[in-house]
XYZ file of C-alpha atoms in Angstrom:
478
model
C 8.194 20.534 21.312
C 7.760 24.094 22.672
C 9.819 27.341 22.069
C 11.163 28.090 25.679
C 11.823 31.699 26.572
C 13.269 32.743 30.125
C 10.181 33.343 32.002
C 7.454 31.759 29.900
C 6.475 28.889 27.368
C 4.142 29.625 24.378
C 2.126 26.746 23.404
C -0.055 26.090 20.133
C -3.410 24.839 21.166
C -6.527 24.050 18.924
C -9.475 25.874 19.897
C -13.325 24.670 18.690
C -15.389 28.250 17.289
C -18.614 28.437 16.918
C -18.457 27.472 13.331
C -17.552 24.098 13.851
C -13.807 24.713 12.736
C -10.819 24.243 14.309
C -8.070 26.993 14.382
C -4.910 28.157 16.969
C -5.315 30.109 19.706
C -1.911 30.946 21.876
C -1.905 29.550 25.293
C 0.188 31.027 27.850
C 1.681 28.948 30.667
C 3.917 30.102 33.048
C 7.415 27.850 32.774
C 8.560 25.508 35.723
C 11.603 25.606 36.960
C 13.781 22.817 36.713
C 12.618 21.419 39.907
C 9.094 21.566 39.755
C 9.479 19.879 36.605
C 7.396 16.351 37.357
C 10.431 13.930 37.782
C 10.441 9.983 36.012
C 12.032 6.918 37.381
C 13.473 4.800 34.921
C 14.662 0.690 34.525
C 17.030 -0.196 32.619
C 17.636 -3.684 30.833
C 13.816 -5.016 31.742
C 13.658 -8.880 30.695
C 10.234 -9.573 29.773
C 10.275 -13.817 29.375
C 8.554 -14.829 26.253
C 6.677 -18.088 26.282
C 9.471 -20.160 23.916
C 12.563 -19.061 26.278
C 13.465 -15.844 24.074
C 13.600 -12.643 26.668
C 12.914 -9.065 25.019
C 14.681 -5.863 26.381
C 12.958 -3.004 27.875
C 13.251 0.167 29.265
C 10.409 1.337 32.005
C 9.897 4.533 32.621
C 7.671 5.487 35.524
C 6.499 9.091 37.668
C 9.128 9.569 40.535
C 8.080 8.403 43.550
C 4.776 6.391 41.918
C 2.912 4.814 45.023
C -0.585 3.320 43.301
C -0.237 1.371 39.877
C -1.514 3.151 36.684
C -2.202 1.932 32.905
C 0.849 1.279 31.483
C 1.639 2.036 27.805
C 4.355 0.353 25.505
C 6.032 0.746 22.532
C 6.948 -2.674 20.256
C 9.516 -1.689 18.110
C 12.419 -2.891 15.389
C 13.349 0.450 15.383
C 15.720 0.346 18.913
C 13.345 1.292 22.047
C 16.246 4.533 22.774
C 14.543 6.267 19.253
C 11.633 6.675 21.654
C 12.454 7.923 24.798
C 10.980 11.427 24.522
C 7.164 9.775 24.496
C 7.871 8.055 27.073
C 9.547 10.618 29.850
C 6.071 12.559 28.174
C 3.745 10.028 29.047
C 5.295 9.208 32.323
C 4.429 12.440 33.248
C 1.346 12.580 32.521
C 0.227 9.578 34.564
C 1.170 6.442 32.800
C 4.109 4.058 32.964
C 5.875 3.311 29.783
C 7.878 0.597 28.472
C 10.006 0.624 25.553
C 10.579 -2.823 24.061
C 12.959 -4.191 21.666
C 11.185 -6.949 19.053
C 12.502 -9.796 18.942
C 16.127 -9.948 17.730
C 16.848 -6.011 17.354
C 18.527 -3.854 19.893
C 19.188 -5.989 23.126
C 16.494 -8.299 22.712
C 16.994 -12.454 21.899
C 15.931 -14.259 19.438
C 15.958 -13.467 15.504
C 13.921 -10.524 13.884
C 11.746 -11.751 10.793
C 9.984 -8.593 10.365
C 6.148 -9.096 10.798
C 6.453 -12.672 12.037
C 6.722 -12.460 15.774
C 4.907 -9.449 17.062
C 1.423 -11.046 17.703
C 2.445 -13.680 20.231
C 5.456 -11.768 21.453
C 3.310 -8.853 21.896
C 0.500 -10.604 23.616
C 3.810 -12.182 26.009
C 4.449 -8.544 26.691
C 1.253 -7.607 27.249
C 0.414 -9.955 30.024
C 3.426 -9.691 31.948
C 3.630 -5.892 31.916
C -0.250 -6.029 33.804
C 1.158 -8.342 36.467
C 3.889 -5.556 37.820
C 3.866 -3.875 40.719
C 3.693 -0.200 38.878
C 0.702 -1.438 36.687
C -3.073 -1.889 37.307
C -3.487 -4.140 34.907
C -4.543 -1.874 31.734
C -2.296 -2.310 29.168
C -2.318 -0.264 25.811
C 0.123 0.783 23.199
C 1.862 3.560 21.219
C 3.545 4.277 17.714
C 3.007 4.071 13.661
C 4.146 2.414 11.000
C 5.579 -0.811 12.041
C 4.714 0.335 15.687
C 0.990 0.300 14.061
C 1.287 -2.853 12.428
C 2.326 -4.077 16.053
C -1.342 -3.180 17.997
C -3.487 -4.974 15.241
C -1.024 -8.203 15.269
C -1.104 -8.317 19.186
C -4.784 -7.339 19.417
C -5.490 -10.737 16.891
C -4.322 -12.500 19.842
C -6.414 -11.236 22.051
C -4.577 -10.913 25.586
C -6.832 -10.311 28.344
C -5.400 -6.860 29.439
C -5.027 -4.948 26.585
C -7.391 -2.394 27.218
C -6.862 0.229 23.707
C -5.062 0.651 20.588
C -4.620 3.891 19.123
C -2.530 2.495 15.550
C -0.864 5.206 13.375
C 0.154 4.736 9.303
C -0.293 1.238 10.372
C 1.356 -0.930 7.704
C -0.514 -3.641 6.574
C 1.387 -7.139 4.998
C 0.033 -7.631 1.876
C -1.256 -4.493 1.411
C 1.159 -1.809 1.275
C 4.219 -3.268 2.325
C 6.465 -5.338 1.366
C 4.664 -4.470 -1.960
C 1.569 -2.871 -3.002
C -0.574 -4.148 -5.784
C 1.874 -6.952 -6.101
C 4.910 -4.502 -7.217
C 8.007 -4.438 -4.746
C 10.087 -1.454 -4.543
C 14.207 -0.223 -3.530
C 12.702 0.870 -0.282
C 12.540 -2.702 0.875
C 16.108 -2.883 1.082
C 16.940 0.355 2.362
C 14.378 -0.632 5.224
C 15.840 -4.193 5.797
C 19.349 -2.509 5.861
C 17.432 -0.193 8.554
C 16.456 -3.140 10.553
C 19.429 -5.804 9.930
C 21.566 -6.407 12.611
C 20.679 -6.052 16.401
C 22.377 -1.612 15.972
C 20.089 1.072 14.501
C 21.739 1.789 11.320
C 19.696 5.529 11.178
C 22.732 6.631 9.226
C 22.863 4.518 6.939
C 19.150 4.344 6.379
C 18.868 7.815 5.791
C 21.589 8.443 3.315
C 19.111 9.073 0.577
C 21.843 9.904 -2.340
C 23.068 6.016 -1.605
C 19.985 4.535 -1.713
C 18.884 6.556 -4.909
C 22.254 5.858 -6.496
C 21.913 2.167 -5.760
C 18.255 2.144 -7.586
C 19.256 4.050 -10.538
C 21.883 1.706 -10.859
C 19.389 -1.586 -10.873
C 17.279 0.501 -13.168
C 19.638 1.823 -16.037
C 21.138 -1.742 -16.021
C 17.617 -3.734 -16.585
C 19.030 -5.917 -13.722
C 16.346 -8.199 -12.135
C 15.164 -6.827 -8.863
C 15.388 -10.391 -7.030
C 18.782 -9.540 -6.748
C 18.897 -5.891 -5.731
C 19.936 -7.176 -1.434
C 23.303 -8.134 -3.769
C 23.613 -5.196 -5.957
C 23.266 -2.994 -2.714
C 25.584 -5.179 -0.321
C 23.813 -6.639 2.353
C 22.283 -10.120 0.810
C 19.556 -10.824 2.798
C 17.393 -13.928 3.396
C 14.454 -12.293 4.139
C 14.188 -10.280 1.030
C 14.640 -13.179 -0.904
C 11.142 -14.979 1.197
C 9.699 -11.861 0.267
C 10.592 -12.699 -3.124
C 8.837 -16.020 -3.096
C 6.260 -14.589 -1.564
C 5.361 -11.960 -4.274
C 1.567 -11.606 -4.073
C -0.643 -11.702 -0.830
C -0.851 -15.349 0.369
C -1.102 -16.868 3.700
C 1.984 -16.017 4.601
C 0.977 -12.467 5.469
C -2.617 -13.353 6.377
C -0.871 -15.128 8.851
C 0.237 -11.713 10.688
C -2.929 -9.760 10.229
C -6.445 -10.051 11.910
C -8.759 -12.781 9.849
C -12.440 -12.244 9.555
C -12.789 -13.912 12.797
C -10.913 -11.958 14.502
C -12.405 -8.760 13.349
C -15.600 -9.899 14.616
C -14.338 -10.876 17.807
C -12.748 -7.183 18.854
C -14.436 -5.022 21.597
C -11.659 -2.477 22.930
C -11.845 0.902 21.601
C -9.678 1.930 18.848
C -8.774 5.304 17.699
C -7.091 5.106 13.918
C -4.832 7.537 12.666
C -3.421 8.258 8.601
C -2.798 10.924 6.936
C -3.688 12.406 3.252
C -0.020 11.700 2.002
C 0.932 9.122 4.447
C 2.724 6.248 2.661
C 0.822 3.372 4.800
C -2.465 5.137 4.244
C -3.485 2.020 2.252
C -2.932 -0.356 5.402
C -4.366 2.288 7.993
C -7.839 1.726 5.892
C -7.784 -1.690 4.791
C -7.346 -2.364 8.822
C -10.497 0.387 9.669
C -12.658 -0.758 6.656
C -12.080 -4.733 7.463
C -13.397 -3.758 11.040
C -16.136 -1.680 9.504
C -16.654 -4.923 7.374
C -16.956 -7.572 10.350
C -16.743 -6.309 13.182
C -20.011 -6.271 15.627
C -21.669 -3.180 15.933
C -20.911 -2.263 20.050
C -17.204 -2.476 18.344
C -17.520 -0.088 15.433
C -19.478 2.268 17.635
C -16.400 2.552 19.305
C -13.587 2.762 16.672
C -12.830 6.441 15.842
C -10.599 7.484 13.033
C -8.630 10.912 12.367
C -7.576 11.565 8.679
C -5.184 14.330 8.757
C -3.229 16.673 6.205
C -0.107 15.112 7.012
C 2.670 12.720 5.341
C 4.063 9.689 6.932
C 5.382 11.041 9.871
C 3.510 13.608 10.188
C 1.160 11.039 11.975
C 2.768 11.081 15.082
C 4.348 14.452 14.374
C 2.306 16.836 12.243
C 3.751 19.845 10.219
C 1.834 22.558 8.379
C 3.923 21.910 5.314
C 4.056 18.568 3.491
C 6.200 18.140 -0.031
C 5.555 21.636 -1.243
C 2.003 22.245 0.331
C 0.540 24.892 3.089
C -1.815 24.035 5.596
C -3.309 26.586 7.912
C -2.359 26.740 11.808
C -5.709 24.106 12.315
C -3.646 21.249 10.863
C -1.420 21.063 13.493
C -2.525 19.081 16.447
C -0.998 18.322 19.545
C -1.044 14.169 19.132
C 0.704 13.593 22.296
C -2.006 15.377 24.508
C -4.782 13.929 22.029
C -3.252 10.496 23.092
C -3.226 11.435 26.618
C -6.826 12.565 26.091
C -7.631 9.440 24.758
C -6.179 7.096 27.317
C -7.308 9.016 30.083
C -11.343 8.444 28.275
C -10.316 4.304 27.703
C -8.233 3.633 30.449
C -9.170 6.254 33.529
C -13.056 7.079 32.944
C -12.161 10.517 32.230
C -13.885 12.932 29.526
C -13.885 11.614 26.193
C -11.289 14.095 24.140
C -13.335 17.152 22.632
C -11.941 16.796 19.249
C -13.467 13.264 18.916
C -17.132 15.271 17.998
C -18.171 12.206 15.282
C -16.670 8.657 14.727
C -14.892 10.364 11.528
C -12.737 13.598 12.026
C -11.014 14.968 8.823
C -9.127 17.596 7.324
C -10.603 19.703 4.530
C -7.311 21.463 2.369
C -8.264 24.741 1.049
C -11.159 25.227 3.201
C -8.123 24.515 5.853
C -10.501 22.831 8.402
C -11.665 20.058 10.195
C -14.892 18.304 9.861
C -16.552 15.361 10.869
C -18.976 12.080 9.926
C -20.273 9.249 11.860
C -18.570 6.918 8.838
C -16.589 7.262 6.019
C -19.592 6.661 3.668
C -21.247 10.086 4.699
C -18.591 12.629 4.700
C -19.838 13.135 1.070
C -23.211 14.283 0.252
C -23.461 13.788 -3.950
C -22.025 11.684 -5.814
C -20.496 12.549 -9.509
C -19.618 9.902 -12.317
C -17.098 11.418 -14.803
C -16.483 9.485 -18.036
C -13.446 9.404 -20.305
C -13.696 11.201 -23.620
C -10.763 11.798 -26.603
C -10.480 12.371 -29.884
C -7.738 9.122 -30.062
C -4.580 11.895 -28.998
C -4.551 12.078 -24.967
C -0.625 11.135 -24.582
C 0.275 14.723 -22.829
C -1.457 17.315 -20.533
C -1.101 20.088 -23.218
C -3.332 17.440 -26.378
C -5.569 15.830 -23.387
C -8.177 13.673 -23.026
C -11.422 14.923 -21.610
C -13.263 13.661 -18.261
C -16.583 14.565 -18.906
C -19.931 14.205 -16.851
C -22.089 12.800 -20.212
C -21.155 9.935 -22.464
C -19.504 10.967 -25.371
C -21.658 10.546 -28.419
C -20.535 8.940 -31.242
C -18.377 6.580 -28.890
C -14.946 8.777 -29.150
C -11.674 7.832 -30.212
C -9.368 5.137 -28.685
C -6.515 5.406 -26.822
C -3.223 3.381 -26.104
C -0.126 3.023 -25.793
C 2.744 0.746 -25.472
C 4.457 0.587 -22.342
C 8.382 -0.263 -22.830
C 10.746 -1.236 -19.774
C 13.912 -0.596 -21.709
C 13.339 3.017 -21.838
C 14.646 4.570 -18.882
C 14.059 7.836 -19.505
C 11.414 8.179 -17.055
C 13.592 6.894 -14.517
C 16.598 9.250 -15.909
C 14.589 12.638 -15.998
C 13.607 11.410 -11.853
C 15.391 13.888 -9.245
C 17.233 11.972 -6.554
C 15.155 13.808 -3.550
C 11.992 16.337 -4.423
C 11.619 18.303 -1.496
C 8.227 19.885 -3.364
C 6.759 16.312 -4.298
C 3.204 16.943 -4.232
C 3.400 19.650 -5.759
C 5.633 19.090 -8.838
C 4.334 18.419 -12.638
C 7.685 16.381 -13.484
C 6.550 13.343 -14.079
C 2.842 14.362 -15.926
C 4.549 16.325 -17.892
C 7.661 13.804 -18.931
C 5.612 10.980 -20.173
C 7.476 9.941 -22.819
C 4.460 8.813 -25.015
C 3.799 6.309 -21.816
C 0.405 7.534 -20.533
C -2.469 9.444 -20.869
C -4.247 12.431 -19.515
C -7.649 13.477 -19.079
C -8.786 17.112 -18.095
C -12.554 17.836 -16.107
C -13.824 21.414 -16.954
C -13.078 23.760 -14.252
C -15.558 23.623 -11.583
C -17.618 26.302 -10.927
C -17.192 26.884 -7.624
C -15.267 25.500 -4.863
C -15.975 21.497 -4.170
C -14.581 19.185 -1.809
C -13.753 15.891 -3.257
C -13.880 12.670 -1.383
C -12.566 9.825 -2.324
C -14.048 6.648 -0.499
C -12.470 3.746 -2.381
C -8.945 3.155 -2.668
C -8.106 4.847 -5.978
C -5.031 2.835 -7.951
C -3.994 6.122 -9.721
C -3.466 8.017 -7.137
C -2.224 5.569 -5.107
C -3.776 5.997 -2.215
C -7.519 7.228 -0.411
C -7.884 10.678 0.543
């Protein structure tokens, strides 16, 4: 949102130079008054039928006075449609309708939420009966992240007929990066489910991080067993104990994800969105690099992705400053208009959006700009192989192992260690909320003879470093 003065608004708008980078340049626009603000019309308590009997709430919102239909966006959400009503009093005034529905069992919609289960058919339900209404032309497309991500690749499996885009953000990916990732589960799950449980949003609750942290400090000083943490925190729940039976990827979550098949069988044009320290950056590429994988080549050509410096949220929302770390004015795009931009290219026949330049757009940090690739495989030029060296003592980062670019001769020393889940001193020396998390040496520095370190030489001169695999010790791509 804008600053408002009394005569004017000053908007933040990034500006293409010459260079190729992107930085701010102030826009002014003289303010509106309250009347010549561009009025919405909105429905409350929308049924939308669902093919078993079940009816899902929704809340339309639509341009005052609308006479011809337009593309109609929606928003599938566990999260209470309400959370969203600023997008979609935006979007409705910028030439699309906009529905806010309620998944299945949450808010005022029937039926029983099973988180992940539903959304495909439901969504293709939705989907089709939102392109038959008056206000509609029949061009259907969708808006959100996270679990609103996760929604667009479960309904576009399905295939309904007028679903025109998808534009998924932090998507979250079953399997991959949520309920678990690499086959661990965390305390998160719970605080989520407590999130979601119940038809109310529960935001308080959710976001009472000294309860939640006091809850998994408890489970960890005590050594209890985490299948029975939904106890320990007081809301037993069933479907944290299927996730518990379902503790590796299986077909249960296949089940809500796009197969092979259906990869190959996409053709609308998808714009991805993660972020460098976005939490469901793993599912946002296992989704684009599947589709890389099988889909056709007309489809690829036509799936863009934008990798931003931003966290979870700052997907939808970007900041310049993300768990201790600066990022110059460039970072900061306007996603709403980009949408807009992008809807208006897929939906309208407009321009496509000037930031889309290549298939790939992504933020350098340091360099503090964008730049782009036609795939992920070529935003790096060189490759470098770094191999692990020590002398046998690499348990700290001030006695350090060594990553160097040559083998070591002689073959080096070995290290190890032994890993022990009764000392919880790790877990003791952890601060209940790190504002500076990127940024702080805590937990390299507290290893408690648990790890190891390596050290590269300093480089020489400035490098960007790409990562194009999923790297397990970071924990995510960048």
């Amino acid at each position: 949102m804008f600053p408002v003065t009394s005569k004017r608004v000053l908007a933040a708008a990034t500006c293409l130079f010459a260079s190729g980078t992107i930085g701010s340049a102030p826009i002014h626009a003289q303010q509106k008054l309250p009347s010549e603000e561009p009025a919405v019309d909105m429905q409350w308590a929308v049924k939308i039928p669902m093919r078993d009997g079940v009816r899902l709430h929704a809340t339309v919102f639509t341009a005052h006075g609308q006479k011809e239909p337009v593309p109609v966006i929606f928003t599938f959400t566990p999260y209470i449609g309400d959370s969203y009503t600023d997008r979609a009093v935006y979007f409705a005034k910028h030439g699309y309708g906009y529905a806010l529905v309620d998944v299945r069992g949450r808010g005022n919609s029937g039926g029983e939420f099973e988180p992940f289960a539903n959304e495909g058919r439901d969504g293709y339900d939705v989907v089709e009966w939102l392109a038959k209404q008056p206000y509609c032309n029949g061009k259907v497309t969708m808006w959100g992240g996270s679990y609103a991500g996760f929604d667009q690749w479960t309904v576009l499996k399905e295939f309904p007929a007028h679903l025109a885009t998808i534009v998924p953000a932090a998507a979250a990916h079953p399997g991959v990066d949520f309920p678990f990732q690499y086959n661990i589960f965390a305390p998160y799950d719970m605080q989520w489910l407590t999130f979601t449980s119940g038809v109310t949003g529960n935001s308080n609750l959710f976001g009472n991080s000294g309860f939640w942290a006091s809850k998994a400090r408890e489970m960890y000083m005590a050594h209890s067993a985490f299948q029975g943490y939904d106890r320990l925190v007081g809301n037993p729940s069933a479907v944290f104990q299927k996730w518990m039976a379902h503790p590796a990827p299986d077909a249960y979550y296949d089940a809500m994800v796009p197969s092979p098949e259906q990869y190959k069988k996409i053709s609308v044009p998808i714009l991805t969105i993660t972020g460098h320290y976005d939490g469901d950056q793993p599912g946002a590429f296992t989704y684009y690099k599947r589709h890389m994988q099988y889909g056709t080549a007309e489809a690829k050509a036509k799936h863009y992705l934008i990798i931003g410096p931003w966290d979870h949220a700052g997907t939808r929302t970007p900041k310049a400053e993300v768990g201790g770390l600066k990022f110059g004015a460039a970072s900061v795009l306007d996603l709403n208009k980009l949408h807009t931009e992008w809807y208006d290219w897929t939906m309208k026949g407009r321009a496509k959006p000037e930031f889309l330049k290549k298939r790939v757009a992504y933020y350098v940090v340091g360099a503090e700009e964008w730049k782009y690739a036609d795939s992920l495989e070529t935003t790096a030029n060189a490759t470098k192989t770094f191999y692990l060296a020590s002398n046998g003592a690499a348990g700290d980062v001030f006695r350090s192992g060594a990553l160097a670019e040559g083998r070591a001769s002689g073959g080096g020393g070995t290290d190890s260690w032994i890993y022990d889940p009764l000392d919880t001193r790790p877990g003791a020396a952890e601060p209940e909320d790190d504002p500076n998390y990127l940024t702080s040496q805590r937990a390299a520095m507290n290893l408690y003879g648990e790890g190891v370190v390596y050290h590269s030489e300093p480089f020489a001169e400035a490098t960007e470093v790409i990562c194009l695999r999923f790297c397990p010790t970071a924990g995510r791509w960048s």
